Short mmCIF file of C-alpha atoms and ligand atoms in Angstrom, two decimals:
data_model
loop_
_atom_site.label_atom_id
_atom_site.label_comp_id
_atom_site.label_asym_id
_atom_site.label_seq_id
_atom_site.Cartn_x
_atom_site.Cartn_y
_atom_site.Cartn_z
CA MET A 1 12.40 0.40 5.08
CA LYS A 2 10.63 -2.89 4.38
CA ARG A 3 8.26 -3.81 7.21
CA ARG A 4 6.50 -7.16 7.45
CA PRO A 5 2.74 -6.80 6.95
CA LEU A 6 0.63 -7.55 10.01
CA ILE A 7 -3.06 -8.42 10.09
CA VAL A 8 -4.69 -8.50 13.52
CA GLY A 9 -8.20 -9.67 14.36
CA ASN A 10 -9.90 -8.00 17.33
CA TRP A 11 -12.74 -10.27 18.37
CA LYS A 12 -14.01 -7.76 20.95
CA LEU A 13 -16.75 -9.06 23.28
CA HIS A 14 -17.55 -12.13 21.22
CA ASN A 15 -17.13 -15.89 21.48
CA THR A 16 -17.40 -18.40 24.27
CA VAL A 17 -14.58 -20.92 24.50
CA GLY A 18 -16.42 -23.33 22.21
CA GLU A 19 -17.18 -20.61 19.66
CA ALA A 20 -13.59 -19.35 19.80
CA ILE A 21 -12.20 -22.80 19.04
CA ALA A 22 -14.67 -23.25 16.20
CA LEU A 23 -13.56 -19.89 14.77
CA VAL A 24 -9.90 -20.90 14.93
CA GLU A 25 -10.70 -24.19 13.22
CA GLY A 26 -12.55 -22.26 10.52
CA LEU A 27 -9.59 -19.94 10.13
CA LYS A 28 -7.20 -22.83 9.80
CA ARG A 29 -9.33 -24.21 6.98
CA ALA A 30 -9.74 -20.85 5.25
CA LEU A 31 -6.18 -19.58 5.61
CA GLY A 32 -3.60 -20.95 3.25
CA ASP A 33 0.08 -20.39 3.77
CA VAL A 34 0.57 -17.12 5.66
CA ALA A 35 4.29 -16.87 4.90
CA GLY A 36 5.37 -13.29 4.21
CA CYS A 37 2.71 -11.88 6.47
CA GLU A 38 2.16 -11.92 10.21
CA VAL A 39 -1.29 -12.77 11.53
CA ALA A 40 -2.67 -12.48 15.05
CA VAL A 41 -6.04 -12.92 16.70
CA CYS A 42 -7.17 -11.24 19.93
CA PRO A 43 -9.92 -13.25 21.64
CA PRO A 44 -11.55 -12.24 24.93
CA PHE A 45 -9.54 -13.11 28.07
CA THR A 46 -11.66 -16.15 28.87
CA ALA A 47 -10.81 -17.84 25.58
CA LEU A 48 -7.07 -17.06 25.44
CA TYR A 49 -5.87 -20.33 26.93
CA ALA A 50 -8.08 -22.49 24.75
CA VAL A 51 -7.26 -20.49 21.62
CA ARG A 52 -3.57 -20.81 22.33
CA GLY A 53 -4.03 -24.58 22.28
CA ALA A 54 -6.07 -24.45 19.08
CA LEU A 55 -3.42 -22.28 17.37
CA CYS A 56 -0.64 -24.69 18.23
CA GLY A 57 1.33 -25.63 15.12
CA THR A 58 0.02 -22.65 13.12
CA ALA A 59 1.80 -19.39 12.34
CA ILE A 60 -1.05 -17.36 13.86
CA ALA A 61 -0.03 -15.40 16.95
CA LEU A 62 -2.15 -14.73 20.01
CA GLY A 63 -3.01 -11.30 21.34
CA ALA A 64 -5.21 -9.81 24.05
CA GLN A 65 -7.55 -6.84 23.80
CA ASP A 66 -6.36 -4.97 26.89
CA CYS A 67 -4.22 -5.33 30.00
CA HIS A 68 -3.73 -3.68 33.35
CA TRP A 69 -0.67 -1.54 34.13
CA ALA A 70 0.33 -3.41 37.27
CA GLU A 71 1.76 -6.90 37.42
CA ARG A 72 -0.07 -7.82 40.63
CA GLY A 73 -1.97 -6.25 43.48
CA PRO A 74 -5.40 -5.19 44.65
CA PHE A 75 -6.96 -4.62 41.23
CA THR A 76 -10.03 -6.83 41.25
CA GLY A 77 -11.06 -7.94 37.81
CA GLU A 78 -7.88 -6.93 36.04
CA VAL A 79 -5.38 -9.01 34.04
CA SER A 80 -1.67 -8.20 34.01
CA PRO A 81 0.70 -8.19 31.03
CA GLY A 82 2.72 -10.97 32.65
CA MET A 83 -0.42 -13.11 32.89
CA LEU A 84 -0.99 -12.53 29.18
CA ARG A 85 2.57 -13.64 28.41
CA ASP A 86 2.04 -16.66 30.61
CA VAL A 87 -1.03 -17.69 28.63
CA GLY A 88 0.89 -17.38 25.35
CA CYS A 89 0.14 -13.86 24.12
CA ARG A 90 2.58 -12.02 21.96
CA PHE A 91 0.47 -8.91 21.34
CA VAL A 92 -1.84 -6.76 23.42
CA ILE A 93 -4.09 -3.97 22.16
CA VAL A 94 -3.95 -0.81 24.29
CA GLY A 95 -5.95 2.39 23.95
CA HIS A 96 -8.69 1.03 21.71
CA SER A 97 -11.25 3.79 21.18
CA GLU A 98 -13.94 1.64 22.82
CA ARG A 99 -11.85 1.58 26.00
CA ARG A 100 -11.26 5.31 25.79
CA GLN A 101 -14.96 5.95 25.19
CA HIS A 102 -16.65 3.48 27.55
CA PHE A 103 -14.05 3.07 30.27
CA GLY A 104 -12.62 6.58 30.40
CA GLU A 105 -9.07 5.58 29.49
CA THR A 106 -6.86 8.62 29.09
CA ASP A 107 -3.55 8.85 27.26
CA ALA A 108 -1.82 8.64 30.64
CA VAL A 109 -3.57 5.34 31.46
CA VAL A 110 -2.89 3.99 27.99
CA ASN A 111 0.77 4.94 28.40
CA GLN A 112 1.04 3.06 31.71
CA LYS A 113 -0.47 -0.01 30.09
CA LEU A 114 1.83 0.22 27.09
CA LEU A 115 4.95 0.55 29.24
CA ALA A 116 3.84 -2.39 31.39
CA ALA A 117 3.19 -4.48 28.28
CA LEU A 118 6.68 -3.75 26.97
CA ALA A 119 8.21 -4.54 30.35
CA ALA A 120 6.48 -7.93 30.28
CA GLY A 121 7.84 -8.70 26.81
CA LEU A 122 4.61 -8.15 24.88
CA ASN A 123 4.23 -6.18 21.65
CA PRO A 124 1.67 -3.48 22.39
CA ILE A 125 -0.67 -2.39 19.62
CA LEU A 126 -1.39 1.25 20.42
CA CYS A 127 -4.67 2.46 18.93
CA VAL A 128 -5.10 6.13 18.07
CA GLY A 129 -7.73 7.93 16.04
CA GLU A 130 -9.90 10.99 15.86
CA ARG A 131 -13.64 11.23 16.54
CA ALA A 132 -16.01 12.53 13.88
CA ARG A 133 -16.18 15.92 15.59
CA ASP A 134 -12.36 16.22 15.62
CA ARG A 135 -12.30 15.44 11.95
CA GLU A 136 -15.03 17.97 11.16
CA ALA A 137 -13.06 20.58 13.09
CA GLY A 138 -9.94 19.82 11.03
CA ARG A 139 -8.13 18.54 14.13
CA THR A 140 -7.29 15.00 12.99
CA GLN A 141 -3.50 15.35 12.85
CA GLU A 142 -3.38 17.26 16.11
CA VAL A 143 -5.53 14.70 17.99
CA VAL A 144 -3.64 11.74 16.59
CA ALA A 145 -0.24 13.28 17.35
CA ALA A 146 -1.29 13.98 20.95
CA GLN A 147 -2.50 10.38 21.42
CA LEU A 148 0.69 9.09 19.87
CA GLU A 149 3.00 11.20 22.01
CA GLY A 150 0.93 10.58 25.15
CA GLY A 151 0.69 6.84 24.59
CA LEU A 152 4.37 6.42 23.80
CA ALA A 153 5.80 8.70 26.50
CA GLY A 154 8.86 7.18 28.13
CA VAL A 155 9.43 4.51 25.45
CA SER A 156 13.10 4.38 24.50
CA ALA A 157 14.24 4.49 20.88
CA ALA A 158 15.62 0.97 21.38
CA ARG A 159 12.22 -0.45 22.42
CA LEU A 160 10.06 1.56 20.01
CA PRO A 161 10.26 -1.01 17.18
CA GLU A 162 8.46 -3.50 19.45
CA VAL A 163 5.39 -1.27 19.36
CA VAL A 164 2.74 -1.48 16.66
CA VAL A 165 0.52 1.56 16.10
CA ALA A 166 -3.00 1.28 14.69
CA TYR A 167 -4.63 4.34 13.18
CA GLU A 168 -8.34 3.83 13.71
CA PRO A 169 -10.60 6.80 12.97
CA VAL A 170 -13.37 6.37 15.54
CA TRP A 171 -16.08 7.24 13.03
CA ALA A 172 -14.94 4.37 10.81
CA ILE A 173 -15.03 1.63 13.45
CA GLY A 174 -17.91 -0.77 13.06
CA THR A 175 -19.78 1.57 10.74
CA GLY A 176 -19.13 -0.06 7.39
CA THR A 177 -17.71 3.28 6.26
CA PRO A 178 -13.92 3.09 6.14
CA ALA A 179 -11.66 6.09 5.68
CA ARG A 180 -10.53 6.74 2.13
CA PRO A 181 -7.16 5.00 1.75
CA GLU A 182 -5.48 8.22 0.62
CA ASP A 183 -6.84 10.08 3.67
CA ALA A 184 -5.64 7.30 6.00
CA ALA A 185 -2.26 7.45 4.29
CA ALA A 186 -2.06 11.23 4.79
CA VAL A 187 -2.68 10.78 8.51
CA ALA A 188 -0.16 7.93 8.60
CA VAL A 189 2.46 10.19 6.99
CA GLY A 190 1.85 12.73 9.77
CA MET A 191 2.17 9.94 12.33
CA ARG A 192 5.48 8.82 10.86
CA GLN A 193 6.77 12.40 11.00
CA CYS A 194 5.72 12.61 14.61
CA LEU A 195 7.47 9.30 15.42
CA ARG A 196 10.61 10.34 13.60
CA ALA A 197 10.72 13.69 15.41
CA GLY A 198 10.42 11.96 18.77
CA TRP A 199 12.39 8.75 18.30
CA GLY A 200 14.56 9.22 15.21
CA GLU A 201 15.70 6.42 12.96
CA SER A 202 14.32 3.55 15.06
CA SER A 203 10.77 4.74 14.35
CA GLU A 204 11.18 3.44 10.79
CA ALA A 205 10.71 -0.10 12.09
CA VAL A 206 7.35 0.65 13.74
CA ARG A 207 4.47 -0.94 11.90
CA LEU A 208 1.48 1.28 11.24
CA LEU A 209 -1.85 -0.45 10.76
CA TYR A 210 -5.14 0.95 9.53
CA GLY A 211 -8.35 -0.08 11.28
CA GLY A 212 -11.98 0.85 10.70
CA SER A 213 -14.43 -1.22 8.61
CA VAL A 214 -11.69 -3.14 6.83
CA SER A 215 -12.98 -5.93 4.55
CA GLY A 216 -11.59 -8.28 1.97
CA ALA A 217 -12.99 -5.95 -0.67
CA ASN A 218 -11.33 -2.74 0.55
CA VAL A 219 -8.13 -3.86 2.28
CA ARG A 220 -5.95 -3.62 -0.83
CA GLY A 221 -6.58 0.11 -0.98
CA PHE A 222 -5.01 0.52 2.45
CA LEU A 223 -2.21 -1.98 2.07
CA GLY A 224 -1.31 -0.40 -1.26
CA GLN A 225 -0.27 2.76 0.63
CA ALA A 226 3.46 2.63 1.36
CA VAL A 227 3.01 4.09 4.86
CA ILE A 228 0.45 1.47 5.93
CA ASP A 229 1.83 -1.91 6.98
CA GLY A 230 -1.26 -3.88 7.83
CA ALA A 231 -4.75 -3.84 9.27
CA LEU A 232 -6.58 -4.15 12.56
CA VAL A 233 -9.86 -5.88 11.79
CA GLY A 234 -12.83 -5.91 14.14
CA GLY A 235 -16.20 -7.17 12.95
CA LEU A 236 -15.01 -9.15 9.96
CA SER A 237 -12.33 -10.97 11.96
CA LEU A 238 -15.24 -13.06 13.27
CA ASP A 239 -15.79 -14.39 9.76
CA PRO A 240 -12.97 -16.82 8.93
CA VAL A 241 -13.47 -16.63 5.16
CA GLU A 242 -13.44 -12.82 5.12
CA PHE A 243 -10.48 -12.65 7.51
CA ALA A 244 -8.60 -15.10 5.29
CA ARG A 245 -9.33 -12.87 2.27
CA ILE A 246 -7.80 -9.93 4.11
CA VAL A 247 -4.69 -11.95 4.97
CA GLU A 248 -4.43 -13.18 1.41
CA ALA A 249 -4.53 -9.59 0.15
CA ALA A 250 -1.61 -8.73 2.44
CA ARG A 251 0.30 -11.76 1.23
CA SER A 252 -0.29 -11.03 -2.42
CA LEU A 253 1.03 -7.51 -2.02
CA GLU A 254 4.09 -8.93 -0.35
CA THR A 255 4.98 -11.37 -3.13
C1 LIG B 301 -11.77 -2.33 15.71
O1 LIG B 301 -12.59 -2.53 16.58
O2 LIG B 301 -10.57 -2.20 16.00
C2 LIG B 301 -12.22 -2.26 14.33
C3 LIG B 301 -11.41 -1.82 13.43
O3 LIG B 301 -13.51 -2.65 14.10
P1 LIG B 301 -14.23 -2.81 12.66
O4 LIG B 301 -13.27 -3.55 11.76
O5 LIG B 301 -15.45 -3.60 12.95
O6 LIG B 301 -14.50 -1.44 12.17
#
């Protein structure tokens, strides 16, 4: 099945409102026509509203980096999926390894967030990936399958295509050392098998991204793998020229 490539920028804990707008302006200058490819940026919560305004009239979608599982209530400091919709988000990242590592998010928590995001009409981007020690122990497929099944528990086959899954080996994030494209593809094949076993035919529509030290120089290796439909880009999404190179690579593979 032909799936539309998707390139997502995760800005993490970077950019004031002014810096975020400057980055969007830089992106608008650097990015040509993005037709044939979907592009989204995920600024911090505080910049979402301003970035939505700055993106107006472009084909770049807005996403958030996390959400809470409840729509309202006594959850000081949290932001609900409905609030993200209200501010113009289409996507929300859930289960990023930094949230799992620093904020103790379990698969059960990630699952609650993902279900709440779907209920609010957002497209969740579920991040999964093994740590270096899992990889060394030969447990990559097992760990990734467990995160996938745990994160997607309770999602119906009808709603599954609204979910995007990002395979992000933890050891490759922010290290400058990406996975080898053929290794990422092998894991992605296992992920597709897992999705097919659980959700059948509708899993074919789920887009699988690779994330972990993606750059303009290496992205073609990943996008050239038939099982990989795009990229989740962290550090280099803060550089408009480099991010535009990554998008251009996705577009050129498409045409
Ligand atoms: C990420 O944080 O999702 C990520 C992939 O980061 P980086 O591109 O910096 O490795």
